[in-house]
Short mmCIF file of C-alpha atoms in Angstrom, two decimals:
data_model
loop_
_atom_site.label_atom_id
_atom_site.label_comp_id
_atom_site.label_asym_id
_atom_site.label_seq_id
_atom_site.Cartn_x
_atom_site.Cartn_y
_atom_site.Cartn_z
CA MET G 285 40.94 26.23 14.61
CA PRO G 286 41.64 24.30 11.14
CA ASN G 287 38.85 22.23 9.88
CA ILE G 288 40.36 18.80 8.79
CA LEU G 289 38.71 16.14 6.58
CA ILE G 290 40.00 12.65 6.77
CA ILE G 291 39.47 10.20 3.99
CA GLY G 292 39.57 6.69 5.58
CA ALA G 293 38.60 8.20 9.04
CA THR G 294 37.24 4.82 10.04
CA GLY G 295 40.22 2.83 9.25
CA TYR G 296 43.18 1.58 11.24
CA VAL G 297 45.33 4.97 10.63
CA GLY G 298 42.43 7.24 10.35
CA THR G 299 40.92 6.34 13.78
CA ALA G 300 44.31 6.93 15.55
CA LEU G 301 44.89 10.23 13.62
CA SER G 302 41.47 11.66 14.31
CA GLN G 303 41.85 11.05 17.99
CA SER G 304 45.26 12.62 17.94
CA LEU G 305 44.10 15.71 16.45
CA LEU G 306 41.05 15.84 18.58
CA ARG G 307 43.08 15.52 21.63
CA SER G 308 45.31 18.77 20.71
CA GLY G 309 41.96 20.80 20.98
CA ASN G 310 43.51 22.79 17.76
CA HIS G 311 41.38 21.17 15.14
CA ARG G 312 37.79 20.30 14.10
CA ILE G 313 37.62 16.84 12.61
CA TYR G 314 35.37 15.63 9.80
CA GLY G 315 35.42 12.12 8.54
CA VAL G 316 33.97 10.31 5.45
CA ALA G 317 31.84 7.47 6.29
CA ARG G 318 30.39 4.98 3.68
CA THR G 319 27.63 3.42 5.96
CA PRO G 320 25.28 4.79 8.56
CA SER G 321 26.91 2.70 11.39
CA LYS G 322 30.31 4.08 10.35
CA ALA G 323 29.07 7.46 10.75
CA LEU G 324 27.35 6.78 14.02
CA SER G 325 30.62 5.34 15.06
CA LEU G 326 32.52 8.55 13.94
CA SER G 327 29.81 10.45 15.88
CA ALA G 328 30.62 8.65 19.00
CA THR G 329 34.34 9.77 18.99
CA GLU G 330 33.49 13.45 18.11
CA VAL G 331 34.44 13.32 14.59
CA THR G 332 31.68 14.79 12.38
CA PRO G 333 30.68 12.48 9.72
CA ILE G 334 30.25 13.15 5.95
CA LEU G 335 27.96 10.10 4.92
CA SER G 336 28.35 9.00 1.44
CA THR G 337 26.98 5.52 0.64
CA SER G 338 27.39 5.39 -3.13
CA PRO G 339 30.68 5.79 -4.98
CA SER G 340 28.66 7.58 -7.74
CA THR G 341 28.00 10.49 -5.48
CA LEU G 342 30.98 10.71 -3.43
CA SER G 343 32.62 13.64 -5.64
CA HIS G 344 29.27 15.69 -5.38
CA THR G 345 29.20 14.83 -1.57
CA LEU G 346 32.92 15.68 -1.00
CA THR G 347 32.69 19.06 -2.81
CA THR G 348 29.55 20.12 -1.02
CA ALA G 349 31.13 19.17 2.41
CA ILE G 350 34.38 21.00 1.69
CA SER G 351 32.56 24.11 0.89
CA THR G 352 30.08 24.10 3.58
CA HIS G 353 32.30 23.04 6.36
CA HIS G 354 35.05 25.40 5.08
CA ILE G 355 37.69 22.66 5.14
CA ASP G 356 41.34 23.39 5.43
CA ILE G 357 43.25 20.35 5.04
CA ILE G 358 42.10 17.04 3.53
CA ILE G 359 44.22 13.96 4.57
CA ASP G 360 43.91 10.82 2.37
CA VAL G 361 44.81 7.75 4.38
CA SER G 362 42.27 5.59 2.67
CA GLY G 363 45.02 3.46 1.03
CA ALA G 364 42.83 3.46 -2.11
CA ASN G 365 44.43 3.18 -5.81
CA GLN G 366 42.04 4.58 -8.37
CA GLU G 367 39.78 6.26 -5.77
CA SER G 368 42.98 8.25 -4.42
CA ALA G 369 43.69 9.38 -7.79
CA SER G 370 40.12 10.55 -8.41
CA LEU G 371 39.94 12.15 -5.03
CA LEU G 372 43.25 14.23 -5.94
CA ALA G 373 41.78 15.43 -9.40
CA LEU G 374 38.65 16.64 -7.44
CA VAL G 375 40.78 18.40 -4.65
CA LYS G 376 42.82 20.04 -7.32
CA GLN G 377 39.59 21.39 -8.86
CA ILE G 378 38.26 22.49 -5.91
CA GLY G 379 41.61 24.30 -4.76
CA ALA G 380 41.91 25.94 -8.36
CA ALA G 381 38.45 27.25 -8.10
CA ARG G 382 38.88 28.61 -4.62
CA LEU G 383 41.92 30.54 -5.90
CA GLU G 384 40.13 31.78 -8.81
CA LYS G 385 37.09 32.92 -6.79
CA ALA G 386 39.56 34.72 -4.41
CA ALA G 387 41.07 36.58 -7.38
CA GLN G 388 37.75 37.57 -9.01
CA ASP G 389 36.87 39.14 -5.57
CA GLY G 390 40.21 41.25 -5.38
CA VAL G 391 41.52 39.03 -2.74
CA THR G 392 45.22 38.59 -3.33
CA VAL G 393 46.36 36.75 -0.50
CA VAL G 394 44.26 33.58 0.22
CA PRO G 395 45.32 30.17 2.02
CA LYS G 396 45.27 27.43 -0.30
CA LEU G 397 43.41 24.18 0.39
CA GLY G 398 45.82 21.61 1.96
CA PHE G 399 46.28 17.93 0.63
CA ILE G 400 48.18 15.30 2.71
CA TYR G 401 48.70 11.89 1.12
CA CYS G 402 49.34 8.65 2.85
CA SER G 403 51.80 6.69 0.90
CA GLY G 404 54.35 4.09 2.42
CA THR G 405 57.79 3.20 2.73
CA TRP G 406 57.39 0.18 0.31
CA VAL G 407 57.86 2.57 -2.63
CA HIS G 408 61.62 2.29 -1.76
CA GLY G 409 61.63 -1.27 -2.51
CA SER G 410 63.53 -3.78 -0.49
CA SER G 411 67.17 -3.37 0.64
CA ASN G 412 69.10 -3.26 3.96
CA GLU G 413 70.93 -0.31 2.64
CA ILE G 414 69.93 3.00 4.35
CA VAL G 415 67.35 5.14 2.19
CA ASN G 416 65.87 8.58 2.92
CA ASP G 417 62.84 10.42 1.66
CA LEU G 418 65.11 12.81 -0.62
CA MET G 419 65.73 9.73 -2.89
CA PRO G 420 63.80 9.03 -6.15
CA VAL G 421 61.26 6.40 -6.01
CA GLY G 422 59.88 4.40 -9.03
CA THR G 423 62.38 6.03 -11.40
CA LYS G 424 65.50 4.59 -13.37
CA ASP G 425 67.67 6.27 -10.62
CA SER G 426 65.90 4.62 -7.61
CA PRO G 427 68.24 2.43 -5.63
CA THR G 428 65.79 -0.28 -5.82
CA PRO G 429 62.29 -0.72 -7.57
CA PRO G 430 59.26 -0.41 -5.41
CA ALA G 431 57.22 -3.29 -3.85
CA GLU G 432 55.00 -4.39 -7.01
CA LEU G 433 52.00 -4.10 -4.78
CA VAL G 434 52.33 -0.37 -4.43
CA ALA G 435 54.20 0.31 -7.53
CA TRP G 436 51.34 2.63 -8.63
CA ARG G 437 51.96 4.94 -5.57
CA CYS G 438 55.06 6.46 -6.89
CA GLU G 439 53.20 8.09 -9.80
CA LEU G 440 50.53 9.36 -7.49
CA GLU G 441 53.02 10.83 -5.17
CA ARG G 442 54.49 12.74 -8.23
CA GLU G 443 50.95 13.84 -9.11
CA VAL G 444 50.44 15.03 -5.66
CA LEU G 445 53.72 16.91 -5.70
CA SER G 446 52.64 18.56 -9.03
CA ALA G 447 49.62 20.05 -7.53
CA ARG G 448 51.54 22.70 -5.51
CA ASP G 449 50.42 25.34 -7.74
CA VAL G 450 46.81 25.26 -6.51
CA LEU G 451 47.27 23.12 -3.33
CA ASP G 452 49.60 23.11 -0.30
CA VAL G 453 50.57 19.60 -0.51
CA MET G 454 52.70 16.86 1.49
CA VAL G 455 53.19 13.16 1.26
CA VAL G 456 53.68 11.06 4.15
CA ARG G 457 55.12 7.60 4.14
CA PRO G 458 54.82 5.01 7.14
CA ALA G 459 56.78 1.92 7.51
CA LEU G 460 55.01 -1.43 7.86
CA VAL G 461 52.63 -0.47 10.93
CA TYR G 462 51.88 -2.41 13.97
CA GLY G 463 50.00 -1.94 17.11
CA ARG G 464 46.32 -1.95 18.54
CA SER G 465 44.44 -4.34 16.16
CA CYS G 466 47.62 -5.21 14.04
CA ALA G 467 45.05 -5.90 11.36
CA ILE G 468 47.77 -5.97 8.30
CA TRP G 469 49.56 -8.78 10.46
CA THR G 470 46.36 -11.00 10.62
CA GLY G 471 47.66 -13.35 7.58
CA LEU G 472 50.85 -13.88 9.45
CA PHE G 473 49.51 -14.35 12.79
CA GLU G 474 46.50 -16.51 12.12
CA PRO G 475 48.18 -19.86 11.28
CA LEU G 476 50.20 -19.44 14.45
CA PHE G 477 47.00 -18.63 16.53
CA GLN G 478 45.20 -21.67 15.17
CA ALA G 479 48.07 -23.89 15.73
CA ALA G 480 48.39 -22.74 19.26
CA LYS G 481 44.68 -23.10 19.88
CA ALA G 482 44.91 -26.68 18.38
CA GLY G 483 47.58 -27.44 20.89
CA SER G 484 49.71 -28.55 17.91
CA GLY G 485 53.51 -29.14 18.41
CA GLU G 486 54.16 -29.69 14.68
CA VAL G 487 55.76 -27.52 12.07
CA VAL G 488 53.67 -24.32 10.94
CA LYS G 489 54.49 -22.97 7.65
CA VAL G 490 54.19 -19.17 7.11
CA ALA G 491 54.50 -17.22 3.92
CA ALA G 492 57.32 -15.04 4.75
CA ASP G 493 60.97 -14.65 3.81
CA GLU G 494 63.43 -16.13 6.16
CA GLU G 495 65.97 -13.04 5.41
CA SER G 496 63.29 -10.33 5.70
CA ARG G 497 63.81 -7.41 7.97
CA PRO G 498 60.88 -5.03 7.44
CA GLY G 499 61.04 -1.34 8.91
CA LEU G 500 58.29 -0.57 11.29
CA VAL G 501 56.37 1.89 13.07
CA HIS G 502 53.62 1.90 15.76
CA VAL G 503 50.14 3.36 14.62
CA ASP G 504 50.31 5.93 17.43
CA ASP G 505 53.48 7.12 15.94
CA VAL G 506 51.85 7.22 12.54
CA ALA G 507 49.18 9.46 13.95
CA ALA G 508 51.74 11.79 15.47
CA GLY G 509 53.50 11.75 12.12
CA PHE G 510 50.42 13.03 10.49
CA HIS G 511 49.47 15.47 13.25
CA ALA G 512 52.86 17.14 12.78
CA ALA G 513 52.21 17.34 9.27
CA VAL G 514 49.02 18.98 9.65
CA ASP G 515 50.56 21.60 12.00
CA LYS G 516 53.80 22.17 9.65
CA LEU G 517 52.14 22.02 6.28
CA PRO G 518 51.13 26.00 6.01
CA ILE G 519 54.72 26.70 7.48
CA ILE G 520 56.42 24.57 5.09
CA SER G 521 54.37 25.00 1.92
CA GLY G 522 55.97 27.49 -0.48
CA THR G 523 59.47 27.26 1.22
CA GLY G 524 61.36 25.05 -1.14
CA VAL G 525 61.38 22.30 1.49
CA TYR G 526 60.76 19.01 -0.20
CA PRO G 527 57.27 17.84 1.39
CA VAL G 528 57.84 14.07 1.53
CA PHE G 529 58.46 12.33 4.78
CA ASP G 530 59.17 8.75 5.87
CA LEU G 531 58.37 7.58 9.16
CA GLN G 532 59.92 4.41 10.53
CA THR G 533 61.28 3.79 14.09
CA SER G 534 62.86 0.21 13.85
CA GLN G 535 63.94 -2.47 11.68
CA GLU G 536 63.26 -6.17 13.04
CA SER G 537 63.60 -9.62 11.51
CA MET G 538 60.72 -11.28 10.31
CA ARG G 539 61.95 -14.39 12.03
CA ASP G 540 62.07 -12.66 15.42
CA ILE G 541 58.75 -10.93 14.75
CA LEU G 542 56.72 -14.25 13.98
CA GLY G 543 58.97 -16.28 16.67
CA ALA G 544 57.89 -13.79 19.45
CA ALA G 545 54.17 -13.80 18.37
CA ALA G 546 54.18 -17.68 18.38
CA ARG G 547 55.64 -17.73 22.02
CA GLU G 548 53.14 -15.24 23.17
CA MET G 549 50.43 -17.28 21.69
CA GLY G 550 51.55 -20.32 23.31
CA PHE G 551 52.56 -22.17 20.24
CA VAL G 552 55.11 -24.97 21.21
CA GLY G 553 55.97 -26.24 17.54
CA LYS G 554 58.36 -24.98 14.97
CA VAL G 555 57.69 -21.90 12.75
CA GLU G 556 59.00 -22.28 9.35
CA LEU G 557 59.21 -19.39 7.21
CA VAL G 558 58.66 -20.68 3.69
CA GLY G 559 58.86 -17.47 1.62
CA ALA G 560 56.37 -15.16 0.06
CA GLY G 561 55.86 -17.03 -3.23
CA GLU G 562 53.96 -15.03 -6.02
CA ASP G 563 51.41 -13.45 -3.60
CA LEU G 564 51.91 -9.80 -4.05
CA PHE G 565 50.56 -8.93 -0.47
CA ALA G 566 52.90 -11.51 1.02
CA LYS G 567 55.83 -10.10 -0.85
CA ALA G 568 55.12 -6.66 0.19
CA MET G 569 54.95 -7.71 3.79
CA CYS G 570 58.32 -9.14 3.55
CA THR G 571 60.08 -5.66 1.97
CA THR G 572 63.21 -5.17 3.84
CA GLY G 573 63.25 -1.65 4.90
CA ASN G 574 66.01 0.69 6.31
CA CYS G 575 64.50 4.33 6.15
CA SER G 576 65.85 7.46 7.68
CA SER G 577 63.29 9.54 9.61
CA GLY G 578 65.71 12.12 10.24
CA ARG G 579 64.10 14.83 8.01
CA ALA G 580 60.51 14.02 9.84
CA LYS G 581 62.02 14.41 13.16
CA THR G 582 63.98 17.56 12.40
CA ILE G 583 61.47 19.45 9.95
CA LEU G 584 58.18 18.20 11.25
CA GLY G 585 59.20 17.84 14.73
CA TRP G 586 57.86 14.08 14.78
CA THR G 587 58.70 12.41 18.24
CA PRO G 588 57.87 8.83 18.01
CA ARG G 589 57.60 7.19 21.35
CA ARG G 590 56.41 3.47 20.82
CA GLU G 591 59.55 1.84 19.64
CA GLY G 592 59.90 -1.97 19.38
CA PHE G 593 57.53 -4.63 17.73
CA VAL G 594 59.23 -7.66 19.41
CA GLU G 595 60.03 -5.97 22.54
CA GLY G 596 56.39 -5.49 23.30
CA MET G 597 55.08 -8.49 21.54
CA SER G 598 53.12 -9.76 24.94
CA VAL G 599 50.85 -6.71 24.67
CA PHE G 600 50.66 -6.72 20.81
CA VAL G 601 49.45 -10.26 20.48
CA LYS G 602 46.65 -9.76 23.21
CA SER G 603 45.46 -6.64 21.36
CA TRP G 604 45.33 -8.59 18.13
CA GLU G 605 43.73 -11.43 19.62
CA ALA G 606 40.89 -9.28 21.21
CA SER G 607 40.40 -7.31 17.95
CA ARG G 608 40.03 -10.29 15.68
CA GLY G 609 36.59 -11.18 17.32
#
């Protein structure tokens, strides 16, 4: 039963992932919590909390936890920037020390510490042309430049892959995620919700591009993808397989998505997509993505089951409304 430590365990993807792994009965799950209340919520879901309330002591807390609980694989689904880079540096140190200690003890064959990083398909940039996870990102040879908001991830991905000498590594890239709380969609859904609540029949302007066709994936399928990555990591590592996998199940029009959401909210006015402007997050949300997930399906055995955002909008809007409080 491998011991898995999830960074971002209380978050949107981390919650779904921890429950997927626990349901299999094959893993013991640990999760980092930044507050006592978050730690309690993890305990309530059978995830063993690693409490770290101060950024200044996080490295010590993680080092101790990884050693004490004999952690086999660390998964970073925190979505952080500098913190993810610092985490990788720490995990590399721990992984190298583990191998060195084994060598000193005369142990010639020892499993490497595993590290799986959650990136995202926005690193491919915006294009209707099909792309795959073997294509370079963030280089002069890339088909398109990455979304500006996440351009930093390209270099971090390369740093993860370069750590293969001391770690078993993998990079998993979900497309734009929907389902459950749909938290990332709040900026686009909220103006429609407020207009519907007010009974307005006027025009509602939304900061989105008319021509955008984002690549999508349900949060349950993201969890299934990472679950498959955990199970296949020790099998793939050291084989020469390029350990980067895109997760996308559909590509749908932003016009159709917001139109369907407005109808389910009871909004009877007109939805006008006025463009993302210079807001980096809004621009990233409008990234058009047409990614192939064939390698995730054939190599990892990923089997997505929740396909179609617009098709299930009646359920997704209700879930979003219930989650907003």
